[in-house]
Amino acid sequence: MRAFQVNELGKNPQLADVLIPEPKEGEVRVKIHACGLNFADLLLVKGEYQEKPLLPFTLGIEVAGLVEACGPGVKHPAIGSRIAVLGNSGGLAEAGIFPAERCLPIPDAMPFTDAAAFQVAYGTSHLALTQRAMLKKGDTLLVLGAAGGVGLTAVEIGKALGATVIACARGDDKLAAAKSAGADHLIDSETADITREVKALGGADVVYDPVGGDQFTAALRACNRGARMLVIGFASGDVPPIPANILLVKNISVIGFYWGGYMALNPKALMDSLVELMAWYSKGDLHPHISNILPLEHAADALELLRSRKSTGKVVVTP
């Protein structure tokens, strides 16, 4: 089968022919129909992600497809089941091995491309906003990187939870995507003074930040008293220092959130969140935004779309 593999950290991955893997106890083999790309894939290539698979490894952590083989002891999901699953690697291939316990049934009406774009982006925003930031109706939510894979879902879920949403993104096209996801107010991060504009809108009660860097600092200075700042990631490449005096004076909480860490911290909360989100999708309340769908032979181009920030929402590869 074909697989898009990292052979040396920091070097470009390559498409390779590899043996079809066999599932071991507690595992299933999935015929992969779609793989959603994430910022984590770029970090995996460089060896800078929290998880570090042994070399060589196949990129891709978020997949959707059909179960085609089960290892010893696996009763669910059954062969032929339509599932989405999150792994540590293995998604950018024609088939992959994943833990059976992580497999999530997907609705019959849900395309595999939607399913592959769903778990990380919606799961991150839902758990972060509901479990960590305790976002409530009437709060003002500031979303940085609001046109990215997780940013658009934060806008969408924030509106569903009754918040007023301020979307901050770069350029008219990306702001238009955030507006279509439900944003009430738009700020261009390239040209605007984020602190001044957010303050003019009444300040932020919750900040959702997958960007880091200067935008974190600007958002912090626009926070209301008692605000909660969610640290989701550092797409800017800059981990910001946190001025503790501002936290003290304004009673602001800075909350770290790593969605994948909930696999160990609280797997039930993670799976319950995904089940609830699938129900929202089935009712037509959620609409995954996929800007680019590419075949496996163009996986390198798909990663470049992510790296160059030329995409909005998710980029999906279809083996």
C-alpha positions as CSV (number, residue, x, y, z in Angstrom):
1,M,0.0,0.0,0.0
2,R,1.0,3.7,-0.3
3,A,2.0,5.7,2.8
4,F,3.3,9.3,3.2
5,Q,6.3,8.7,5.6
6,V,8.8,10.6,7.7
7,N,12.1,8.9,7.4
8,E,14.3,11.6,9.0
9,L,13.1,14.4,11.3
10,G,13.3,17.8,9.7
11,K,13.3,16.3,6.2
12,N,10.5,16.3,3.7
13,P,8.2,13.2,4.0
14,Q,8.1,10.9,1.0
15,L,5.4,8.7,-0.5
16,A,6.5,5.1,-0.2
17,D,5.2,1.5,-0.8
18,V,5.0,-0.4,2.5
19,L,3.5,-3.6,3.7
20,I,-0.2,-3.6,4.7
21,P,-0.1,-3.8,8.5
22,E,-1.9,-6.4,10.6
23,P,-3.9,-5.4,13.8
24,K,-2.7,-6.7,17.1
25,E,-4.8,-7.2,20.3
26,G,-7.2,-4.3,20.9
27,E,-6.5,-2.8,17.4
28,V,-8.3,-2.5,14.1
29,R,-7.2,-1.9,10.6
30,V,-9.0,0.9,8.8
31,K,-9.3,1.4,5.1
32,I,-8.7,5.1,5.1
33,H,-11.0,7.2,3.0
34,A,-10.0,10.6,4.3
35,C,-7.3,12.1,6.6
36,G,-7.6,15.6,8.1
37,L,-4.4,17.5,8.5
38,N,-3.5,19.4,11.7
39,F,-0.8,21.8,12.8
40,A,0.5,18.8,14.8
41,D,1.5,17.1,11.6
42,L,3.9,19.9,10.8
43,L,5.4,19.6,14.3
44,L,5.7,15.8,13.9
45,V,7.8,16.3,10.8
46,K,10.3,18.4,12.8
47,G,10.1,16.2,15.9
48,E,8.6,19.0,18.0
49,Y,5.2,17.5,18.9
50,Q,4.3,16.1,22.3
51,E,4.1,12.6,20.8
52,K,7.2,11.2,19.1
53,P,6.6,8.1,16.9
54,L,9.5,5.9,16.1
55,L,11.1,6.4,12.7
56,P,10.1,5.8,10.0
57,F,6.4,6.7,10.6
58,T,3.4,7.6,8.5
59,L,2.0,11.1,9.1
60,G,-1.6,11.8,9.8
61,I,-3.4,11.6,13.1
62,E,-7.1,12.2,12.2
63,V,-8.8,9.7,9.9
64,A,-12.1,8.4,8.7
65,G,-12.9,5.2,6.9
66,L,-14.1,1.6,7.1
67,V,-13.0,-1.1,9.6
68,E,-11.6,-3.9,7.4
69,A,-9.9,-6.2,10.0
70,C,-9.9,-6.6,13.8
71,G,-7.2,-7.8,16.1
72,P,-7.7,-10.4,18.9
73,G,-10.3,-9.5,21.5
74,V,-11.9,-6.7,19.5
75,K,-15.7,-7.0,19.4
76,H,-16.5,-3.4,18.5
77,P,-16.4,-1.8,16.1
78,A,-17.3,-4.6,13.7
79,I,-15.8,-5.1,10.3
80,G,-17.5,-2.8,7.8
81,S,-18.2,-0.1,10.4
82,R,-17.9,3.6,9.3
83,I,-15.7,5.2,11.9
84,A,-13.6,8.2,12.7
85,V,-10.5,7.7,14.8
86,L,-7.6,9.7,16.3
87,G,-4.2,8.0,16.4
88,N,-0.6,9.1,17.1
89,S,0.3,8.6,13.4
90,G,-0.6,6.5,10.4
91,G,-3.4,8.4,8.7
92,L,-1.8,9.5,5.4
93,A,-1.9,6.0,3.9
94,E,-4.4,3.7,2.2
95,A,-4.8,1.7,5.5
96,G,-3.7,2.1,9.1
97,I,-3.8,0.5,12.5
98,F,-5.6,2.2,15.4
99,P,-6.8,1.4,18.9
100,A,-10.4,0.0,18.7
101,E,-11.4,1.9,21.9
102,R,-10.7,5.2,20.1
103,C,-13.0,4.5,17.2
104,L,-16.1,6.7,17.0
105,P,-19.1,5.7,14.9
106,I,-20.1,8.3,12.3
107,P,-23.6,9.0,11.0
108,D,-24.5,7.3,7.7
109,A,-25.2,10.7,6.2
110,M,-21.8,12.1,7.2
111,P,-19.2,12.1,4.3
112,F,-15.8,10.7,5.2
113,T,-14.2,14.0,4.4
114,D,-16.4,15.7,7.0
115,A,-15.6,13.0,9.6
116,A,-11.9,13.4,9.0
117,A,-12.2,17.2,9.5
118,F,-14.3,16.9,12.6
119,Q,-12.8,15.4,15.7
120,V,-9.7,17.5,16.5
121,A,-11.2,20.9,15.5
122,Y,-14.7,20.5,17.0
123,G,-13.5,18.4,19.9
124,T,-10.8,21.0,20.9
125,S,-13.2,23.9,20.8
126,H,-16.1,22.2,22.5
127,L,-14.1,20.8,25.5
128,A,-12.0,24.0,25.8
129,L,-15.0,26.3,25.8
130,T,-17.4,24.2,27.9
131,Q,-15.1,22.3,30.3
132,R,-12.2,24.6,30.8
133,A,-13.3,28.2,30.1
134,M,-16.9,27.6,31.2
135,L,-18.2,29.8,28.5
136,K,-21.8,30.9,29.2
137,K,-24.6,32.7,27.4
138,G,-23.9,36.4,27.2
139,D,-20.1,36.2,27.4
140,T,-18.0,37.9,24.8
141,L,-15.6,35.4,23.2
142,L,-12.5,36.6,21.3
143,V,-11.2,34.0,18.8
144,L,-7.7,34.5,17.5
145,G,-6.8,32.7,14.3
146,A,-10.5,32.5,13.7
147,A,-10.3,31.2,10.1
148,G,-8.0,28.2,11.0
149,G,-9.0,24.6,11.5
150,V,-9.9,25.0,15.2
151,G,-10.6,28.8,15.0
152,L,-13.7,28.4,12.8
153,T,-15.1,25.7,15.1
154,A,-14.6,28.0,18.1
155,V,-16.6,30.7,16.4
156,E,-19.4,28.2,15.5
157,I,-19.5,26.6,18.9
158,G,-19.3,29.9,20.7
159,K,-22.3,31.2,18.9
160,A,-24.2,27.9,19.6
161,L,-23.5,28.4,23.3
162,G,-24.9,31.9,23.2
163,A,-21.8,34.1,23.3
164,T,-21.1,37.2,21.3
165,V,-18.1,36.3,19.1
166,I,-15.3,38.6,18.0
167,A,-13.3,36.9,15.2
168,C,-9.7,37.9,14.6
169,A,-8.1,36.7,11.4
170,R,-5.8,37.8,8.6
171,G,-7.3,39.4,5.5
172,D,-10.7,39.8,4.0
173,D,-11.1,36.2,2.7
174,K,-10.4,34.7,6.1
175,L,-12.6,37.2,7.9
176,A,-15.4,36.3,5.4
177,A,-15.1,32.6,6.4
178,A,-15.3,33.6,10.1
179,K,-18.4,35.7,9.4
180,S,-20.1,32.8,7.6
181,A,-19.4,30.7,10.7
182,G,-21.4,33.1,12.8
183,A,-19.0,35.8,14.1
184,D,-20.6,39.0,15.3
185,H,-17.6,41.3,14.9
186,L,-14.5,41.0,12.7
187,I,-10.9,42.2,13.3
188,D,-8.1,42.0,10.8
189,S,-5.0,40.9,12.6
190,E,-2.7,42.3,9.9
191,T,-3.9,45.9,10.1
192,A,-5.8,46.5,13.3
193,D,-4.9,47.3,16.9
194,I,-6.4,44.2,18.5
195,T,-6.4,45.6,22.0
196,R,-8.1,48.9,21.1
197,E,-10.7,47.3,18.9
198,V,-11.7,44.6,21.4
199,K,-11.9,47.1,24.2
200,A,-14.1,49.3,22.0
201,L,-16.5,46.3,21.7
202,G,-16.6,46.0,25.5
203,G,-13.6,43.7,26.1
204,A,-13.3,39.9,26.2
205,D,-14.6,37.5,28.8
206,V,-13.0,34.5,27.2
207,V,-10.1,34.4,24.7
208,Y,-9.5,31.4,22.5
209,D,-5.9,31.5,21.3
210,P,-4.3,29.0,18.9
211,V,-1.8,31.6,17.7
212,G,0.3,32.9,20.6
213,G,3.0,35.6,20.1
214,D,2.0,39.2,20.0
215,Q,-1.7,38.4,19.5
216,F,-1.8,36.7,22.9
217,T,-0.3,39.8,24.6
218,A,-2.8,42.1,22.7
219,A,-5.7,39.9,23.7
220,L,-4.6,39.8,27.3
221,R,-4.7,43.6,27.5
222,A,-8.2,43.6,26.2
223,C,-9.6,41.2,28.8
224,N,-12.3,42.1,31.2
225,R,-11.9,41.5,34.9
226,G,-12.3,37.8,35.7
227,A,-11.7,36.8,32.1
228,R,-10.4,33.3,31.0
229,M,-7.7,32.9,28.4
230,L,-7.4,29.5,26.7
231,V,-4.0,28.6,25.4
232,I,-4.7,26.3,22.5
233,G,-1.4,26.4,20.6
234,F,1.3,28.6,19.0
235,A,0.7,28.7,15.3
236,S,2.8,31.9,15.1
237,G,5.8,29.9,16.3
238,D,6.2,32.3,19.3
239,V,5.4,31.1,22.9
240,P,4.5,34.4,24.7
241,P,5.7,35.4,28.1
242,I,2.8,36.0,30.5
243,P,2.9,39.2,32.6
244,A,1.6,37.9,36.0
245,N,0.9,41.4,37.3
246,I,-2.0,41.8,34.8
247,L,-3.4,38.4,35.8
248,L,-3.3,39.5,39.4
249,V,-4.8,42.9,39.0
250,K,-7.7,41.8,36.8
251,N,-8.2,38.3,38.3
252,I,-7.6,36.7,34.9
253,S,-7.1,33.0,34.5
254,V,-4.8,31.6,31.8
255,I,-5.8,28.0,31.0
256,G,-3.7,25.5,29.1
257,F,-5.6,23.1,26.9
258,Y,-4.2,20.1,25.0
259,W,-7.1,18.1,23.6
260,G,-5.1,15.0,22.9
261,G,-4.0,14.9,26.6
262,Y,-7.6,14.2,27.5
263,M,-7.0,10.6,26.2
264,A,-5.2,10.1,29.5
265,L,-6.6,12.9,31.7
266,N,-10.3,12.2,31.2
267,P,-11.1,10.0,28.2
268,K,-14.8,9.8,29.1
269,A,-15.2,13.6,28.9
270,L,-13.5,13.5,25.5
271,M,-15.6,10.8,24.1
272,D,-18.8,12.2,25.6
273,S,-18.0,15.5,24.0
274,L,-17.5,13.9,20.6
275,V,-20.8,12.0,20.9
276,E,-22.6,15.2,21.7
277,L,-21.0,17.0,18.7
278,M,-22.0,14.2,16.4
279,A,-25.6,14.6,17.6
280,W,-25.3,18.4,16.8
281,Y,-24.0,17.5,13.3
282,S,-26.8,15.1,12.7
283,K,-29.3,17.8,13.6
284,G,-27.6,20.2,11.1
285,D,-26.2,22.5,13.7
286,L,-22.5,22.1,12.7
287,H,-21.0,22.6,9.2
288,P,-17.4,21.6,8.9
289,H,-15.4,24.0,6.7
290,I,-13.0,22.2,4.4
291,S,-11.1,24.5,2.1
292,N,-9.0,21.9,0.2
293,I,-9.3,18.2,-0.6
294,L,-6.3,16.6,-2.2
295,P,-5.3,13.1,-3.2
296,L,-2.5,11.2,-1.4
297,E,0.1,11.9,-4.1
298,H,-0.3,15.6,-3.3
299,A,0.1,15.2,0.4
300,A,3.2,17.4,0.4
301,D,1.1,20.2,-1.2
302,A,-1.6,19.7,1.4
303,L,1.0,20.2,4.2
304,E,2.3,23.3,2.5
305,L,-1.2,24.8,2.5
306,L,-1.2,24.4,6.2
307,R,2.4,25.6,6.7
308,S,1.8,28.8,4.6
309,R,-1.6,29.5,6.2
310,K,-3.2,29.6,2.7
311,S,-6.1,27.4,3.8
312,T,-9.2,28.3,5.8
313,G,-10.8,25.7,8.0
314,K,-9.4,22.2,7.3
315,V,-7.3,20.5,4.7
316,V,-8.2,16.9,3.9
317,V,-6.3,14.2,2.0
318,T,-8.2,11.3,0.4
319,P,-6.1,8.2,0.0
